XYZ file of C-alpha atoms in Angstrom:
326
model
C 0.000 0.000 0.000
C 1.129 3.606 -0.508
C 2.199 5.226 2.727
C 3.621 3.733 5.859
C 1.328 1.353 7.681
C 1.534 1.328 11.465
C 1.799 -1.949 13.241
C 2.095 -2.099 17.011
C 5.185 -4.190 17.581
C 7.716 -3.922 20.368
C 11.117 -5.563 20.124
C 12.405 -7.391 23.171
C 15.933 -6.612 24.278
C 18.389 -8.976 22.687
C 21.584 -10.195 24.291
C 24.656 -11.639 22.569
C 25.387 -12.652 19.027
C 22.963 -15.003 17.284
C 21.706 -15.978 13.854
C 18.133 -15.353 12.766
C 17.682 -18.661 10.946
C 14.432 -17.808 9.192
C 15.863 -14.798 7.402
C 19.601 -15.375 7.178
C 20.304 -12.122 9.040
C 22.752 -11.737 11.897
C 22.265 -9.377 14.820
C 25.647 -8.047 15.884
C 24.802 -5.522 18.578
C 24.150 -6.750 22.118
C 21.842 -5.546 24.911
C 19.915 -3.063 22.805
C 17.142 -1.006 24.339
C 13.533 -1.852 23.428
C 12.381 -0.397 20.085
C 15.963 0.353 19.017
C 17.429 -0.934 15.781
C 20.230 -3.420 16.099
C 22.898 -3.618 13.455
C 22.099 -6.365 10.968
C 24.465 -8.140 8.592
C 22.810 -9.849 5.622
C 24.936 -12.112 3.414
C 23.883 -12.502 -0.209
C 25.308 -13.494 -3.589
C 27.076 -10.167 -4.159
C 28.465 -9.591 -0.679
C 27.266 -8.645 2.797
C 24.875 -5.781 3.492
C 25.315 -4.044 6.856
C 22.484 -1.922 8.201
C 23.116 0.149 11.305
C 19.796 2.001 11.226
C 16.321 1.101 10.067
C 16.004 2.258 6.442
C 13.560 5.081 5.771
C 14.383 6.020 2.173
C 14.115 2.853 0.146
C 14.513 2.413 -3.606
C 13.178 -0.822 -5.120
C 14.712 -1.667 -8.499
C 12.656 -4.815 -9.090
C 8.887 -5.196 -9.048
C 9.139 -8.252 -6.798
C 10.924 -6.101 -4.247
C 8.227 -3.458 -4.557
C 5.569 -6.084 -3.930
C 7.325 -7.331 -0.794
C 7.433 -3.778 0.559
C 3.809 -3.192 -0.364
C 2.800 -6.351 1.473
C 4.736 -5.211 4.545
C 3.395 -1.660 4.432
C 6.816 -0.095 3.797
C 6.918 3.035 1.585
C 9.419 3.638 -1.212
C 10.963 6.836 -2.553
C 11.793 5.500 -5.999
C 11.385 2.655 -8.477
C 11.666 1.999 -12.226
C 8.296 2.822 -13.753
C 8.655 1.179 -17.141
C 6.813 -2.063 -16.285
C 4.823 -1.602 -13.092
C 2.353 -4.511 -12.696
C -1.332 -3.742 -12.407
C -1.459 -4.842 -8.763
C 1.141 -2.174 -7.903
C -0.107 0.507 -10.287
C -0.652 3.066 -7.513
C 3.128 3.395 -7.161
C 3.597 4.047 -10.848
C 0.941 6.735 -10.744
C 2.166 8.398 -7.546
C 4.074 11.626 -8.380
C 5.755 11.507 -4.970
C 7.480 8.250 -5.899
C 10.393 8.997 -8.216
C 10.968 7.180 -11.505
C 14.525 5.814 -11.532
C 14.617 4.527 -15.099
C 14.130 1.002 -16.384
C 14.122 -2.312 -14.545
C 17.035 -3.634 -16.584
C 18.760 -0.251 -16.864
C 18.189 1.877 -13.762
C 19.356 5.487 -13.746
C 22.054 5.543 -11.096
C 22.212 9.350 -10.993
C 18.517 9.538 -10.148
C 18.962 6.918 -7.453
C 21.862 8.899 -5.984
C 19.736 12.058 -5.989
C 17.118 10.385 -3.802
C 19.708 9.845 -1.039
C 18.492 6.320 -0.261
C 19.492 4.451 2.855
C 18.666 1.100 1.212
C 18.451 -0.021 -2.410
C 16.865 -3.387 -3.207
C 17.939 -5.187 -6.377
C 17.964 -8.561 -8.131
C 20.232 -10.177 -10.716
C 18.630 -7.940 -13.356
C 20.442 -4.920 -11.859
C 23.483 -6.718 -10.408
C 25.986 -5.019 -12.707
C 25.205 -1.738 -10.927
C 25.882 -3.169 -7.460
C 29.376 -1.744 -6.944
C 28.411 1.659 -8.291
C 25.380 2.004 -6.032
C 27.093 0.600 -2.931
C 29.426 3.596 -3.138
C 26.616 5.789 -1.788
C 23.991 3.453 -0.282
C 23.591 0.030 1.309
C 22.351 -2.429 -1.338
C 20.573 -5.710 -0.672
C 20.621 -8.289 -3.459
C 17.649 -10.666 -3.660
C 19.142 -14.069 -4.473
C 16.297 -15.279 -6.655
C 17.273 -17.309 -9.726
C 15.248 -16.104 -12.709
C 16.869 -18.662 -15.024
C 16.086 -21.854 -13.137
C 13.591 -21.677 -10.293
C 13.554 -25.374 -9.399
C 12.440 -26.684 -6.045
C 13.828 -23.866 -3.876
C 11.990 -20.969 -5.533
C 9.239 -20.730 -2.928
C 11.687 -21.131 -0.042
C 13.820 -18.309 -1.441
C 10.753 -16.073 -1.671
C 9.734 -16.851 1.902
C 13.253 -16.322 3.244
C 13.502 -12.930 1.567
C 10.102 -11.899 2.933
C 11.333 -12.725 6.422
C 14.603 -10.853 5.852
C 12.720 -7.712 4.848
C 10.370 -8.190 7.775
C 13.365 -8.210 10.093
C 14.878 -5.107 8.493
C 11.711 -3.035 8.752
C 10.392 -4.333 12.066
C 7.566 -6.206 10.348
C 8.407 -9.757 11.397
C 4.862 -10.618 12.424
C 3.387 -9.273 9.194
C 5.979 -11.131 7.126
C 5.295 -14.365 9.011
C 1.559 -13.994 8.374
C 2.121 -13.410 4.652
C 4.423 -16.437 4.418
C 1.956 -18.632 6.308
C -0.871 -17.554 4.006
C 1.192 -18.338 0.916
C 2.180 -21.725 2.359
C -1.474 -22.615 2.945
C -2.485 -21.750 -0.629
C 0.405 -23.697 -2.111
C -0.359 -26.719 0.058
C -3.979 -26.665 -1.094
C -2.878 -26.604 -4.729
C -0.239 -29.327 -4.281
C -2.747 -31.660 -2.672
C -5.081 -31.264 -5.635
C -2.451 -31.266 -8.408
C -0.644 -34.343 -7.117
C -3.875 -36.315 -6.861
C -5.065 -35.471 -10.372
C -4.013 -37.019 -13.710
C -3.741 -33.783 -15.694
C -0.472 -32.902 -17.379
C 0.377 -29.342 -18.335
C 2.609 -27.227 -20.545
C 3.844 -23.745 -19.678
C 4.172 -21.813 -22.939
C 5.308 -18.245 -23.577
C 3.968 -16.302 -26.553
C 6.281 -13.713 -28.043
C 5.423 -11.949 -31.308
C 3.667 -14.961 -32.784
C 6.269 -17.536 -31.650
C 6.082 -19.987 -28.744
C 8.610 -21.220 -26.187
C 8.158 -24.073 -23.727
C 9.305 -23.935 -20.107
C 9.924 -27.220 -18.315
C 10.997 -28.340 -14.873
C 14.507 -26.933 -15.300
C 13.451 -23.465 -16.444
C 12.437 -20.173 -14.860
C 8.999 -21.731 -14.317
C 10.312 -24.957 -12.858
C 8.650 -24.074 -9.566
C 5.245 -24.678 -11.188
C 6.172 -28.352 -11.449
C 8.508 -28.748 -8.461
C 6.811 -26.620 -5.825
C 3.202 -26.428 -6.979
C 2.940 -30.099 -7.917
C 1.807 -29.704 -11.538
C 2.614 -32.735 -13.703
C 4.555 -31.842 -16.887
C 3.158 -32.880 -20.261
C 6.674 -33.003 -21.665
C 9.594 -34.502 -19.740
C 12.265 -32.520 -21.597
C 14.170 -30.249 -19.217
C 13.843 -26.918 -21.017
C 16.232 -24.647 -19.200
C 17.062 -21.008 -18.870
C 15.386 -17.647 -18.961
C 13.887 -17.819 -22.436
C 12.771 -21.445 -22.668
C 12.916 -23.696 -25.719
C 11.331 -22.533 -28.989
C 8.514 -24.903 -29.975
C 5.951 -25.333 -32.737
C 2.279 -26.208 -32.852
C 3.387 -29.715 -33.826
C 5.300 -29.991 -30.553
C 2.270 -28.888 -28.543
C 0.009 -31.303 -30.410
C 2.434 -34.197 -29.815
C 2.671 -33.399 -26.090
C -1.155 -33.287 -25.993
C -1.419 -31.546 -22.607
C -4.582 -31.491 -20.528
C -3.813 -27.882 -19.586
C -1.819 -25.185 -21.368
C -0.716 -22.091 -19.443
C 0.126 -19.340 -21.937
C 2.165 -16.321 -20.846
C 1.760 -13.471 -23.316
C 5.063 -11.614 -23.168
C 4.034 -9.476 -26.138
C 1.153 -7.977 -24.177
C 3.631 -6.746 -21.558
C 6.260 -5.406 -23.919
C 3.744 -3.691 -26.218
C 1.346 -2.730 -23.430
C -1.617 -4.298 -25.182
C -4.402 -6.687 -24.147
C -3.537 -10.344 -23.619
C -4.150 -12.404 -26.734
C -7.133 -14.736 -26.988
C -7.612 -18.330 -28.108
C -9.161 -17.100 -31.375
C -5.933 -15.303 -32.235
C -3.735 -18.405 -32.014
C -6.052 -21.267 -32.881
C -5.071 -23.674 -35.625
C -5.973 -27.279 -36.512
C -3.023 -28.715 -34.568
C -3.744 -26.878 -31.320
C -7.436 -27.682 -31.593
C -6.539 -31.385 -31.457
C -5.105 -31.136 -27.934
C -7.078 -32.207 -24.874
C -6.488 -28.760 -23.395
C -8.200 -27.056 -26.297
C -11.085 -29.513 -26.384
C -11.784 -29.042 -22.668
C -11.386 -25.249 -22.762
C -8.325 -25.354 -20.549
C -5.998 -23.128 -22.532
C -5.315 -20.581 -19.798
C -4.058 -17.130 -20.755
C -2.455 -16.220 -17.460
C -1.772 -12.848 -15.866
C 1.507 -11.793 -17.556
C 2.299 -9.235 -14.857
C 2.311 -12.022 -12.292
C 4.040 -14.681 -14.387
C 6.449 -12.617 -16.492
C 7.126 -9.278 -14.784
C 7.316 -10.670 -11.239
C 6.625 -14.312 -10.156
C 8.940 -14.120 -7.140
C 7.018 -12.355 -4.376
C 3.802 -12.742 -2.402
C 1.112 -11.206 -4.641
C 2.192 -12.708 -7.979
C 2.619 -16.143 -6.435
C -0.879 -15.925 -4.983
C -2.169 -15.007 -8.461
C -0.229 -17.870 -10.074
C -1.494 -20.378 -7.504
C -5.084 -19.190 -8.028
C -4.825 -19.455 -11.820
C -3.294 -22.931 -11.695
C -5.885 -24.059 -9.167
C -8.728 -22.773 -11.365
C -7.438 -24.858 -14.265
C -8.191 -28.014 -12.280
C -11.847 -27.099 -11.878
C -12.895 -28.460 -15.277
C -13.251 -32.161 -16.100
C -10.514 -34.131 -17.846
C -10.993 -34.957 -21.524
C -9.691 -38.434 -22.469
C-alpha cells in the first residue's frame, strides 16, 4: 500500500550474538534497548549488506521487491516505472514516488539524488551493485530467474522474512508467508492427486517457447505439484522454442500461456481465437477449454514475491476445476 502502515510491535531486548535462521540475518549488537534498531548483517550473492539504522528512504529496483514492501506496508521513494504490474499501479501513478529509469537499466544518478538508505535489487540490476554501494547500502535478492527449481518458494519466503526483520515487520511477514504456504499446500494436494499434465508456454510476437521443470517456471512443477506434459528439461530464462506440432504431440490437458508481447507492447492479452489452428485444436487442453491465458504481470514481470505467487497459484488451481478430456 502507498504510505507507511503502522503496526504495534515492540522488540524485546536482545543479548549476545545469534543468527536469525528464518531470514539469514545476523544481529551483531548486544543488549539493545527496546524499540531500538540493532545492526544487521545480511549475506547474499554479491556480498554482505550491513544496516546500522532502520532504512527510511528505500529504492526498489525490481517489481518483486516493490511487492514485498507493499505487502509489509513499507513506503518507497523511488522505483523503475517502465513495467509496473497492475497490482502495484498506484506506485507508478504516484508523483511523490520517483521514476529511476528502467528495470534492466536503472538510472544511477537519479537513485543517488534520492539519497536512499537502502536499495533493493535482483540479478537484473546486479551489474550496478558496486556503483550504487558507493553511496547506499544495497541488498541483493538471491532469486534465480533462469532456473527456479524446487527452492523458488523457499527463497521467496526467506527474503520476505529478511525484509520483515529489516523493517520491524516480522509478524506481518510471518503472516504473509503462512498464508502463501497454505495456498500452495492446497494446490499441491489437488495437483498431485489429479491425472492432468500441463505445458507452460510463452507467446512472443507470434512464436512460442516451452518452459519445463529446469526453467524459470520450474517451480510450477517442483513446488506447486503440476505434472509436466513433456519430460524434456527446457532450461534457462527464455525457454525452448517450440511449434504447434510440438504442442500437439505433447497433448497436454492444460496449457498455461504467458503473453510476453502484451507486456512489452502494453496491449491486451491475446485470446484463443488469435492463435487457434488445426493442430492446437486437437489437444485435450483445447477440447476441454483449458488453454489458460495467465496474468503476464504475475508470471512474467514478477513471479517471485507474495502477490504474484498468490495469483499464479489461483490461476493454476482454477485450471483443475474443469473435467478431464480423455
